[in-house]
Short mmCIF file of C-alpha atoms in Angstrom, two decimals:
data_model
loop_
_atom_site.label_atom_id
_atom_site.label_comp_id
_atom_site.label_asym_id
_atom_site.label_seq_id
_atom_site.Cartn_x
_atom_site.Cartn_y
_atom_site.Cartn_z
CA UNK A 1 30.63 -41.71 44.82
CA UNK A 2 29.79 -40.74 41.22
CA UNK A 3 26.95 -38.22 40.82
CA UNK A 4 23.86 -39.52 39.01
CA UNK A 5 22.63 -37.78 35.83
CA UNK A 6 20.11 -35.03 36.49
CA UNK A 7 20.78 -34.80 40.23
CA UNK A 8 20.75 -31.22 41.53
CA UNK A 9 23.53 -29.59 43.51
CA UNK A 10 23.50 -26.77 46.03
CA UNK A 11 26.24 -24.45 47.28
CA UNK A 12 28.24 -25.64 50.27
CA UNK A 13 30.42 -23.44 52.40
CA UNK A 14 34.04 -24.64 52.50
CA UNK A 15 35.54 -24.01 55.87
CA UNK A 16 39.26 -23.26 56.17
CA UNK A 17 39.49 -25.69 59.07
CA UNK A 18 37.66 -28.74 57.71
CA UNK A 19 37.65 -31.74 60.10
CA UNK A 20 40.25 -34.41 59.40
CA UNK A 21 38.02 -37.27 60.54
CA UNK A 22 34.63 -38.52 59.40
CA UNK A 23 31.69 -36.61 60.82
CA UNK A 24 30.28 -37.97 64.05
CA UNK A 25 26.71 -37.43 62.84
CA UNK A 26 25.05 -37.48 59.40
CA UNK A 27 25.59 -34.19 57.56
CA UNK A 28 22.60 -31.99 56.85
CA UNK A 29 21.04 -32.06 53.41
CA UNK A 30 22.94 -29.96 50.88
CA UNK A 31 19.64 -28.84 49.39
CA UNK A 32 17.71 -27.10 52.16
CA UNK A 33 15.99 -24.60 49.88
CA UNK A 34 15.76 -25.51 46.18
CA UNK A 35 13.79 -22.35 45.34
CA UNK A 36 16.49 -20.12 46.79
CA UNK A 37 19.14 -22.10 44.95
CA UNK A 38 17.27 -21.44 41.69
CA UNK A 39 17.77 -17.71 42.14
CA UNK A 40 21.54 -17.92 42.23
CA UNK A 41 23.31 -16.41 39.28
CA UNK A 42 25.16 -18.59 36.82
CA UNK A 43 28.49 -17.29 38.14
CA UNK A 44 27.59 -18.31 41.68
CA UNK A 45 26.52 -21.74 40.48
CA UNK A 46 29.79 -22.24 38.63
CA UNK A 47 31.69 -21.31 41.79
CA UNK A 48 29.52 -23.71 43.76
CA UNK A 49 30.48 -26.56 41.40
CA UNK A 50 34.16 -25.96 42.09
CA UNK A 51 33.54 -25.81 45.85
CA UNK A 52 31.56 -29.05 45.80
CA UNK A 53 34.26 -30.76 43.75
CA UNK A 54 36.92 -29.72 46.28
CA UNK A 55 34.84 -30.88 49.22
CA UNK A 56 33.94 -34.19 47.56
CA UNK A 57 37.58 -34.98 46.84
CA UNK A 58 38.44 -34.26 50.45
CA UNK A 59 35.60 -36.42 51.77
CA UNK A 60 36.52 -39.28 49.42
CA UNK A 61 40.13 -39.20 50.59
CA UNK A 62 39.02 -39.17 54.22
CA UNK A 63 36.55 -41.98 53.58
CA UNK A 64 39.15 -44.14 51.87
CA UNK A 65 41.61 -43.41 54.66
CA UNK A 66 39.04 -44.59 57.17
CA UNK A 67 38.44 -47.79 55.22
CA UNK A 68 42.16 -48.58 55.16
CA UNK A 69 42.54 -47.84 58.85
CA UNK A 70 41.94 -50.70 61.23
CA UNK A 71 41.46 -48.38 64.18
CA UNK A 72 38.27 -46.70 62.95
CA UNK A 73 34.99 -47.81 64.50
CA UNK A 74 32.90 -49.74 61.89
CA UNK A 75 29.84 -47.72 62.93
CA UNK A 76 31.41 -44.71 61.17
CA UNK A 77 31.19 -46.65 57.90
CA UNK A 78 27.48 -47.23 58.34
CA UNK A 79 26.80 -43.62 59.35
CA UNK A 80 28.67 -42.32 56.32
CA UNK A 81 26.83 -44.67 53.96
CA UNK A 82 23.49 -43.62 55.46
CA UNK A 83 24.40 -39.95 55.08
CA UNK A 84 25.45 -40.40 51.44
CA UNK A 85 22.29 -42.34 50.56
CA UNK A 86 20.07 -39.79 52.31
CA UNK A 87 21.78 -36.92 50.52
CA UNK A 88 21.35 -38.65 47.15
CA UNK A 89 17.65 -39.31 47.77
CA UNK A 90 16.96 -35.73 48.83
CA UNK A 91 18.82 -34.34 45.83
CA UNK A 92 16.79 -36.49 43.47
CA UNK A 93 13.50 -35.62 45.18
CA UNK A 94 14.27 -31.90 45.17
CA UNK A 95 15.22 -31.97 41.52
CA UNK A 96 11.96 -33.66 40.56
CA UNK A 97 9.97 -31.11 42.57
CA UNK A 98 11.80 -28.31 40.81
CA UNK A 99 10.93 -29.77 37.41
CA UNK A 100 7.24 -30.12 38.36
CA UNK A 101 7.09 -26.53 39.60
CA UNK A 102 8.90 -24.83 36.73
CA UNK A 103 8.06 -26.82 33.61
CA UNK A 104 4.49 -26.18 32.58
CA UNK A 105 4.58 -28.69 29.73
CA UNK A 106 6.84 -31.45 28.46
CA UNK A 107 8.11 -29.14 25.73
CA UNK A 108 11.05 -27.90 27.78
CA UNK A 109 12.17 -31.43 28.63
CA UNK A 110 11.90 -32.46 24.98
CA UNK A 111 14.04 -29.50 24.00
CA UNK A 112 16.61 -30.37 26.63
CA UNK A 113 16.80 -33.98 25.50
CA UNK A 114 17.30 -32.92 21.91
CA UNK A 115 19.91 -30.34 22.90
CA UNK A 116 21.80 -32.76 25.14
CA UNK A 117 21.44 -35.84 22.95
CA UNK A 118 20.26 -37.67 26.06
CA UNK A 119 20.54 -41.46 25.79
CA UNK A 120 19.99 -42.50 29.38
CA UNK A 121 23.68 -43.17 30.02
CA UNK A 122 25.52 -42.36 33.20
CA UNK A 123 27.71 -39.30 33.65
CA UNK A 124 31.41 -39.94 33.50
CA UNK A 125 32.24 -37.52 36.31
CA UNK A 126 30.82 -35.24 38.93
CA UNK A 127 31.58 -32.24 36.71
CA UNK A 128 29.51 -33.75 33.88
CA UNK A 129 26.60 -34.31 36.23
CA UNK A 130 26.84 -30.81 37.69
CA UNK A 131 26.93 -29.23 34.24
CA UNK A 132 23.81 -31.13 33.25
CA UNK A 133 22.04 -29.85 36.35
CA UNK A 134 23.05 -26.28 35.52
CA UNK A 135 21.73 -26.68 31.99
CA UNK A 136 18.42 -28.04 33.28
CA UNK A 137 18.12 -25.04 35.59
CA UNK A 138 18.84 -22.54 32.83
CA UNK A 139 16.40 -24.06 30.33
CA UNK A 140 13.72 -24.40 33.01
CA UNK A 141 14.19 -20.77 34.01
CA UNK A 142 13.70 -19.59 30.41
CA UNK A 143 10.57 -21.66 29.95
CA UNK A 144 9.16 -20.60 33.29
CA UNK A 145 9.61 -16.91 32.40
CA UNK A 146 8.05 -17.47 28.98
CA UNK A 147 5.09 -19.29 30.48
CA UNK A 148 4.63 -16.54 33.08
CA UNK A 149 4.71 -13.91 30.34
CA UNK A 150 2.04 -15.74 28.34
CA UNK A 151 -0.14 -16.10 31.42
CA UNK A 152 0.22 -12.38 32.12
CA UNK A 153 -0.75 -11.46 28.55
CA UNK A 154 -3.78 -13.73 28.73
CA UNK A 155 -4.78 -12.25 32.09
CA UNK A 156 -4.44 -8.68 30.76
CA UNK A 157 -6.50 -9.55 27.69
CA UNK A 158 -9.21 -11.16 29.82
CA UNK A 159 -9.22 -8.15 32.15
CA UNK A 160 -9.62 -5.80 29.21
CA UNK A 161 -12.49 -7.92 27.92
CA UNK A 162 -14.16 -7.78 31.32
CA UNK A 163 -13.84 -3.99 31.43
CA UNK A 164 -15.17 -3.79 27.88
CA UNK A 165 -18.35 -5.52 28.94
CA UNK A 166 -18.72 -3.09 31.84
CA UNK A 167 -18.36 0.11 29.78
CA UNK A 168 -21.64 1.72 28.88
CA UNK A 169 -20.85 2.10 25.20
CA UNK A 170 -24.48 2.67 24.25
CA UNK A 171 -24.84 5.67 26.56
CA UNK A 172 -23.47 9.12 25.74
CA UNK A 173 -23.37 10.35 29.32
CA UNK A 174 -22.68 7.18 31.34
CA UNK A 175 -18.87 7.04 30.89
CA UNK A 176 -16.80 9.46 32.96
CA UNK A 177 -13.57 9.48 30.96
CA UNK A 178 -11.56 10.95 33.85
CA UNK A 179 -12.79 8.23 36.20
CA UNK A 180 -11.94 5.63 33.56
CA UNK A 181 -8.39 6.96 33.47
CA UNK A 182 -8.19 6.89 37.27
CA UNK A 183 -9.54 3.32 37.45
CA UNK A 184 -7.51 1.74 34.65
CA UNK A 185 -4.52 3.96 33.88
CA UNK A 186 -5.16 3.02 30.23
CA UNK A 187 -8.27 4.93 29.13
CA UNK A 188 -7.47 4.80 25.42
CA UNK A 189 -6.60 1.08 25.30
CA UNK A 190 -9.63 0.24 27.44
CA UNK A 191 -12.01 2.28 25.28
CA UNK A 192 -10.60 0.90 22.02
CA UNK A 193 -10.71 -2.71 23.19
CA UNK A 194 -14.24 -2.22 24.52
CA UNK A 195 -15.51 -1.37 21.03
CA UNK A 196 -13.22 -4.04 19.55
CA UNK A 197 -14.86 -6.71 21.71
CA UNK A 198 -18.37 -5.34 21.28
CA UNK A 199 -18.22 -5.42 17.47
CA UNK A 200 -16.01 -8.54 17.33
CA UNK A 201 -13.57 -6.83 14.99
CA UNK A 202 -11.07 -9.62 15.67
CA UNK A 203 -13.06 -11.75 13.21
CA UNK A 204 -11.99 -9.58 10.29
CA UNK A 205 -8.61 -8.32 11.54
CA UNK A 206 -5.58 -10.57 11.11
CA UNK A 207 -3.98 -9.29 14.30
CA UNK A 208 -4.80 -11.01 17.60
CA UNK A 209 -6.50 -9.10 20.39
CA UNK A 210 -3.35 -9.39 22.51
CA UNK A 211 -1.23 -7.79 19.78
CA UNK A 212 -3.78 -5.01 19.24
CA UNK A 213 -3.81 -4.28 22.95
CA UNK A 214 -0.01 -4.10 23.00
CA UNK A 215 -0.13 -1.59 20.14
CA UNK A 216 -2.69 0.56 21.97
CA UNK A 217 -0.54 0.60 25.10
CA UNK A 218 2.40 1.73 22.95
CA UNK A 219 0.20 4.46 21.44
CA UNK A 220 -0.73 5.67 24.92
CA UNK A 221 2.94 5.93 25.88
CA UNK A 222 3.53 8.23 22.89
CA UNK A 223 0.96 10.72 24.18
CA UNK A 224 2.54 13.45 26.29
CA UNK A 225 1.19 14.52 29.68
CA UNK A 226 -0.35 17.74 28.40
CA UNK A 227 -3.31 19.25 30.25
CA UNK A 228 -5.58 18.76 27.21
CA UNK A 229 -3.94 16.93 24.29
CA UNK A 230 -3.25 13.64 26.03
CA UNK A 231 -4.37 10.02 26.03
CA UNK A 232 -7.54 10.88 27.96
CA UNK A 233 -8.58 13.27 25.20
CA UNK A 234 -7.84 10.59 22.61
CA UNK A 235 -10.02 8.11 24.50
CA UNK A 236 -12.84 10.67 24.77
CA UNK A 237 -12.68 11.41 21.03
CA UNK A 238 -12.66 7.68 20.25
CA UNK A 239 -15.78 7.06 22.34
CA UNK A 240 -17.50 10.09 20.80
CA UNK A 241 -16.64 8.87 17.29
CA UNK A 242 -17.94 5.41 18.14
CA UNK A 243 -21.22 6.78 19.51
CA UNK A 244 -21.83 9.03 16.52
CA UNK A 245 -20.81 6.32 14.03
CA UNK A 246 -23.07 3.81 15.75
CA UNK A 247 -25.95 6.27 15.70
CA UNK A 248 -25.54 6.99 12.00
CA UNK A 249 -25.39 3.31 11.07
CA UNK A 250 -28.66 2.72 12.92
CA UNK A 251 -30.47 5.30 10.83
CA UNK A 252 -32.95 4.12 8.22
CA UNK A 253 -31.26 2.64 5.18
CA UNK A 254 -27.76 2.81 6.73
CA UNK A 255 -27.59 -0.58 8.44
CA UNK A 256 -25.40 -2.10 5.73
CA UNK A 257 -23.83 1.07 4.38
CA UNK A 258 -20.99 0.98 6.91
CA UNK A 259 -19.14 -2.18 7.95
CA UNK A 260 -16.75 -3.19 10.69
CA UNK A 261 -13.78 -2.36 8.46
CA UNK A 262 -15.09 1.23 8.24
CA UNK A 263 -15.38 1.29 12.02
CA UNK A 264 -11.81 -0.02 12.42
CA UNK A 265 -10.50 2.82 10.25
CA UNK A 266 -12.46 5.34 12.31
CA UNK A 267 -11.32 3.92 15.64
CA UNK A 268 -7.65 3.88 14.68
CA UNK A 269 -7.77 7.44 13.32
CA UNK A 270 -9.45 8.63 16.52
CA UNK A 271 -6.95 6.81 18.73
CA UNK A 272 -3.89 8.34 17.07
CA UNK A 273 -5.21 11.69 15.84
CA UNK A 274 -3.16 13.63 18.43
CA UNK A 275 -0.36 11.15 19.19
CA UNK A 276 2.82 12.86 20.33
CA UNK A 277 1.12 16.29 20.50
CA UNK A 278 3.57 18.82 22.03
CA UNK A 279 0.84 21.01 23.55
CA UNK A 280 1.48 23.75 20.97
CA UNK A 281 -0.55 24.69 17.90
CA UNK A 282 0.52 24.85 14.26
CA UNK A 283 0.75 28.62 14.32
CA UNK A 284 3.35 28.48 17.10
CA UNK A 285 5.37 25.78 15.30
CA UNK A 286 5.39 27.77 12.08
CA UNK A 287 6.42 31.16 13.44
CA UNK A 288 9.12 29.67 15.68
CA UNK A 289 10.51 27.55 12.81
CA UNK A 290 10.00 24.39 14.81
CA UNK A 291 11.52 21.20 13.38
CA UNK A 292 8.04 19.79 12.65
CA UNK A 293 7.07 22.88 10.68
CA UNK A 294 10.31 22.66 8.68
CA UNK A 295 9.84 18.95 8.06
CA UNK A 296 6.32 19.33 6.71
CA UNK A 297 6.84 22.70 4.97
CA UNK A 298 4.38 24.54 7.27
CA UNK A 299 1.51 22.41 5.89
CA UNK A 300 -0.48 20.96 8.82
CA UNK A 301 2.74 20.03 10.64
CA UNK A 302 1.02 18.58 13.69
CA UNK A 303 -1.49 16.49 11.77
CA UNK A 304 1.16 15.15 9.39
CA UNK A 305 3.32 14.33 12.39
CA UNK A 306 0.48 12.47 14.13
CA UNK A 307 -0.25 10.34 11.08
CA UNK A 308 3.41 9.54 10.39
CA UNK A 309 4.09 8.71 14.04
CA UNK A 310 1.13 6.34 14.19
CA UNK A 311 2.16 4.32 11.15
CA UNK A 312 5.81 4.28 12.17
CA UNK A 313 4.82 2.90 15.55
CA UNK A 314 2.58 0.29 13.96
CA UNK A 315 5.50 -0.81 11.78
CA UNK A 316 7.96 -0.89 14.68
CA UNK A 317 5.60 -3.04 16.73
CA UNK A 318 4.91 -5.38 13.83
CA UNK A 319 1.16 -4.91 14.24
CA UNK A 320 -0.55 -4.08 10.96
CA UNK A 321 -3.88 -3.19 12.47
CA UNK A 322 -5.48 -2.44 9.10
CA UNK A 323 -4.61 -5.81 7.57
CA UNK A 324 -7.86 -7.77 7.30
CA UNK A 325 -9.35 -11.01 5.99
CA UNK A 326 -11.86 -9.44 3.60
CA UNK A 327 -11.31 -9.46 -0.19
CA UNK A 328 -11.51 -5.65 -0.25
CA UNK A 329 -10.76 -2.80 0.31
CA UNK A 330 -6.93 -2.94 0.03
CA UNK A 331 -4.90 -2.00 3.10
CA UNK A 332 -3.31 0.93 1.27
CA UNK A 333 -6.76 2.44 0.68
CA UNK A 334 -7.55 2.14 4.40
CA UNK A 335 -4.24 3.78 5.32
CA UNK A 336 -5.11 6.70 3.00
CA UNK A 337 -8.47 7.14 4.71
CA UNK A 338 -6.85 7.23 8.16
CA UNK A 339 -4.36 9.87 7.02
CA UNK A 340 -7.08 12.03 5.45
CA UNK A 341 -9.21 11.84 8.60
CA UNK A 342 -6.29 12.95 10.76
CA UNK A 343 -5.38 15.80 8.38
CA UNK A 344 -9.02 16.95 8.45
CA UNK A 345 -8.72 17.70 12.19
CA UNK A 346 -6.50 20.71 11.41
CA UNK A 347 -8.47 23.74 12.61
CA UNK A 348 -6.96 25.81 9.80
CA UNK A 349 -9.15 23.75 7.42
CA UNK A 350 -12.26 24.05 9.58
CA UNK A 351 -14.21 26.46 7.39
CA UNK A 352 -13.17 24.77 4.13
CA UNK A 353 -14.26 21.32 5.34
CA UNK A 354 -17.44 22.70 6.87
CA UNK A 355 -18.53 24.35 3.63
CA UNK A 356 -17.96 21.16 1.66
CA UNK A 357 -19.85 19.02 4.16
CA UNK A 358 -22.74 21.45 4.42
CA UNK A 359 -23.11 21.46 0.64
CA UNK A 360 -23.28 17.65 0.58
CA UNK A 361 -25.66 17.32 3.54
CA UNK A 362 -28.68 18.63 1.66
CA UNK A 363 -29.56 15.14 0.42
CA UNK A 364 -30.11 11.90 2.29
CA UNK A 365 -27.55 10.34 4.57
CA UNK A 366 -27.23 7.32 2.30
CA UNK A 367 -26.29 9.49 -0.69
CA UNK A 368 -23.36 11.16 1.05
CA UNK A 369 -19.76 10.35 0.19
CA UNK A 370 -18.59 7.92 2.87
CA UNK A 371 -15.10 9.42 3.14
CA UNK A 372 -16.41 12.97 3.45
CA UNK A 373 -18.83 11.92 6.17
CA UNK A 374 -16.21 10.03 8.21
CA UNK A 375 -13.78 12.97 8.08
CA UNK A 376 -16.43 15.36 9.34
CA UNK A 377 -17.55 12.87 11.98
CA UNK A 378 -14.03 12.61 13.44
CA UNK A 379 -13.66 16.40 13.32
CA UNK A 380 -16.89 16.80 15.29
CA UNK A 381 -15.79 14.11 17.76
CA UNK A 382 -12.55 16.05 18.26
CA UNK A 383 -14.64 19.10 19.24
CA UNK A 384 -17.30 17.19 21.15
CA UNK A 385 -16.62 17.96 24.81
CA UNK A 386 -19.25 20.79 24.78
CA UNK A 387 -21.77 18.04 23.96
CA UNK A 388 -20.87 16.15 27.14
CA UNK A 389 -22.48 16.68 30.57
CA UNK A 390 -21.46 20.01 32.07
CA UNK A 391 -19.19 18.53 34.76
CA UNK A 392 -17.02 16.86 32.09
CA UNK A 393 -17.26 19.76 29.65
CA UNK A 394 -16.11 22.17 32.37
CA UNK A 395 -13.02 20.08 33.14
CA UNK A 396 -12.07 19.95 29.47
CA UNK A 397 -12.58 23.70 29.12
CA UNK A 398 -10.27 24.40 32.05
CA UNK A 399 -7.65 21.96 30.77
CA UNK A 400 -7.71 23.54 27.32
CA UNK A 401 -7.33 27.02 28.81
CA UNK A 402 -4.37 25.89 30.90
CA UNK A 403 -2.63 24.53 27.80
CA UNK A 404 -3.36 27.72 25.85
CA UNK A 405 -1.85 29.85 28.60
CA UNK A 406 1.24 27.64 28.70
CA UNK A 407 1.81 28.28 24.99
CA UNK A 408 1.20 31.97 25.49
CA UNK A 409 3.86 32.08 28.21
CA UNK A 410 6.37 30.44 25.86
CA UNK A 411 5.50 32.88 23.07
CA UNK A 412 6.09 35.84 25.37
CA UNK A 413 9.45 34.41 26.48
CA UNK A 414 10.47 34.12 22.82
CA UNK A 415 9.51 37.73 22.13
CA UNK A 416 6.20 37.08 20.41
CA UNK A 417 2.88 38.68 21.32
CA UNK A 418 0.31 35.91 21.99
CA UNK A 419 -3.28 36.35 20.87
CA UNK A 420 -5.70 37.22 23.68
CA UNK A 421 -7.07 33.69 24.01
CA UNK A 422 -3.53 32.45 24.84
CA UNK A 423 -2.57 35.41 27.02
CA UNK A 424 -3.36 34.78 30.68
CA UNK A 425 -3.37 38.54 31.32
CA UNK A 426 -5.70 39.52 28.46
CA UNK A 427 -7.84 36.42 28.00
CA UNK A 428 -11.61 36.82 28.49
CA UNK A 429 -13.31 35.01 31.40
CA UNK A 430 -13.80 31.29 30.91
CA UNK A 431 -17.54 31.65 30.34
CA UNK A 432 -17.15 34.22 27.55
CA UNK A 433 -14.37 32.24 25.92
CA UNK A 434 -16.45 29.08 25.87
CA UNK A 435 -19.47 30.94 24.51
CA UNK A 436 -17.35 32.02 21.55
CA UNK A 437 -16.04 28.48 21.07
CA UNK A 438 -19.53 26.97 21.09
CA UNK A 439 -21.19 29.58 18.87
CA UNK A 440 -18.48 30.02 16.24
CA UNK A 441 -16.79 26.59 16.11
CA UNK A 442 -18.82 23.77 17.64
CA UNK A 443 -22.41 24.59 16.67
CA UNK A 444 -21.63 25.37 12.99
CA UNK A 445 -19.88 21.98 12.70
CA UNK A 446 -22.56 20.16 14.67
CA UNK A 447 -25.74 21.45 13.01
CA UNK A 448 -25.23 19.88 9.55
CA UNK A 449 -24.66 16.50 11.18
CA UNK A 450 -27.70 16.96 13.38
CA UNK A 451 -29.87 17.84 10.39
CA UNK A 452 -29.22 14.52 8.65
CA UNK A 453 -29.37 12.28 11.75
CA UNK A 454 -31.62 13.96 14.31
CA UNK A 455 -32.92 10.88 16.09
CA UNK A 456 -29.49 9.25 16.34
CA UNK A 457 -27.82 12.16 18.16
CA UNK A 458 -30.59 13.57 20.29
CA UNK A 459 -28.77 13.19 23.64
CA UNK A 460 -25.61 15.14 22.67
CA UNK A 461 -27.81 17.90 21.28
CA UNK A 462 -29.60 18.21 24.62
CA UNK A 463 -26.33 18.59 26.55
CA UNK A 464 -25.06 21.16 24.03
CA UNK A 465 -28.15 23.29 24.60
CA UNK A 466 -27.83 22.96 28.38
CA UNK A 467 -24.14 23.90 28.34
CA UNK A 468 -24.78 26.88 26.09
CA UNK A 469 -27.46 28.16 28.49
CA UNK A 470 -25.13 27.56 31.47
CA UNK A 471 -22.27 29.57 29.94
CA UNK A 472 -24.63 32.41 28.97
CA UNK A 473 -25.83 32.64 32.56
CA UNK A 474 -22.27 32.58 33.93
CA UNK A 475 -21.16 35.18 31.41
CA UNK A 476 -23.96 37.51 32.52
CA UNK A 477 -22.96 37.07 36.15
CA UNK A 478 -19.30 37.88 35.44
CA UNK A 479 -20.06 41.03 33.38
#
């Protein structure tokens, strides 16, 4: 019996001792489990075709021999015909079920018809029919996987949007960044997409939300599992930058001074400002002649590396996050701003940048150079964990100390003498070390910003004062 076009086949086991007479009862369906059959590899399916061909030839010969024989009971004819018809019906039914389950639209079938040049004719042989079935299976498998992938992307995007609505972006102390990392595993992507959804940046950005989320996941993978300079730190800096930026834009006369494109530049710079950080500072890279120091001629090697890595990754992923629908500014100008913000996080330039910002902060907020303000804002966000609630600030302080000591250990192994802050044997107690950090680094950078936007950043200022008092008390107790 010739196989009908489109009818599915299933592997049959060929026994070495096949019966020489027609079966006494109807054979079982050759398609007991179409889902399991779908999982077979192409090589197994090709082997199955050969096995079925061999068995069919044998059965045809036996059937014809029975017809020619006058001694065979006529009931065997009827049983064989019933078995063949039943097998054909079940094959057709199973094939249709498979198509309904695996083809989400008619697009796959249209493609198959075009590829096959289908004209509704019959197959010339069993092999032709079997090959068509194999082709249907392969095309259906590809389209099923593609549809599943699209559904997964849509689900992930919707989940991110749901989390974005749940994040307390308007509160400085509501988000526990460590808990966010524990809950999601993607603190940076979640934080970025939360602001993205809140401000509807997708309306001006040419990239889809799904593509942006894919880029952020790739950025997270580039962050190393350092105690301090990791994706959690990047997420914390991003949220701090968002809060401070949002507060400044709500000040009198600033509502239209900054736009969503300015926010996008700030968010991207914050997200990638420490990407690929090795857990070592520039001083270590320079004196050990590290490859990054040699590549960037000892000039802010880490910060140059972060900026270059970010834009290389964006190019590799084909996601130009800074490409927008507005008539201006040009993308190249936005790229320059991102690079300058990242370079401004180099602590070696702390005093120089602070003096320039302090000199410009004597006027009104509206009169300040936008690029100078955004660079200082990101720098402050990078140093902002002392402005967080004490429980979070303490964790960051301990993580930073652990990373410092790790560098100090490497310096000692290489024959260098680490400075006391990086030497676990000579370092001051945690309380005294943090007092120095707050008084000589954080507060001098924070005060000029506070002076020009007091009402907008009142909550961080309160936590800074509380943390300073807490460390002073602990330092007294340890002395």
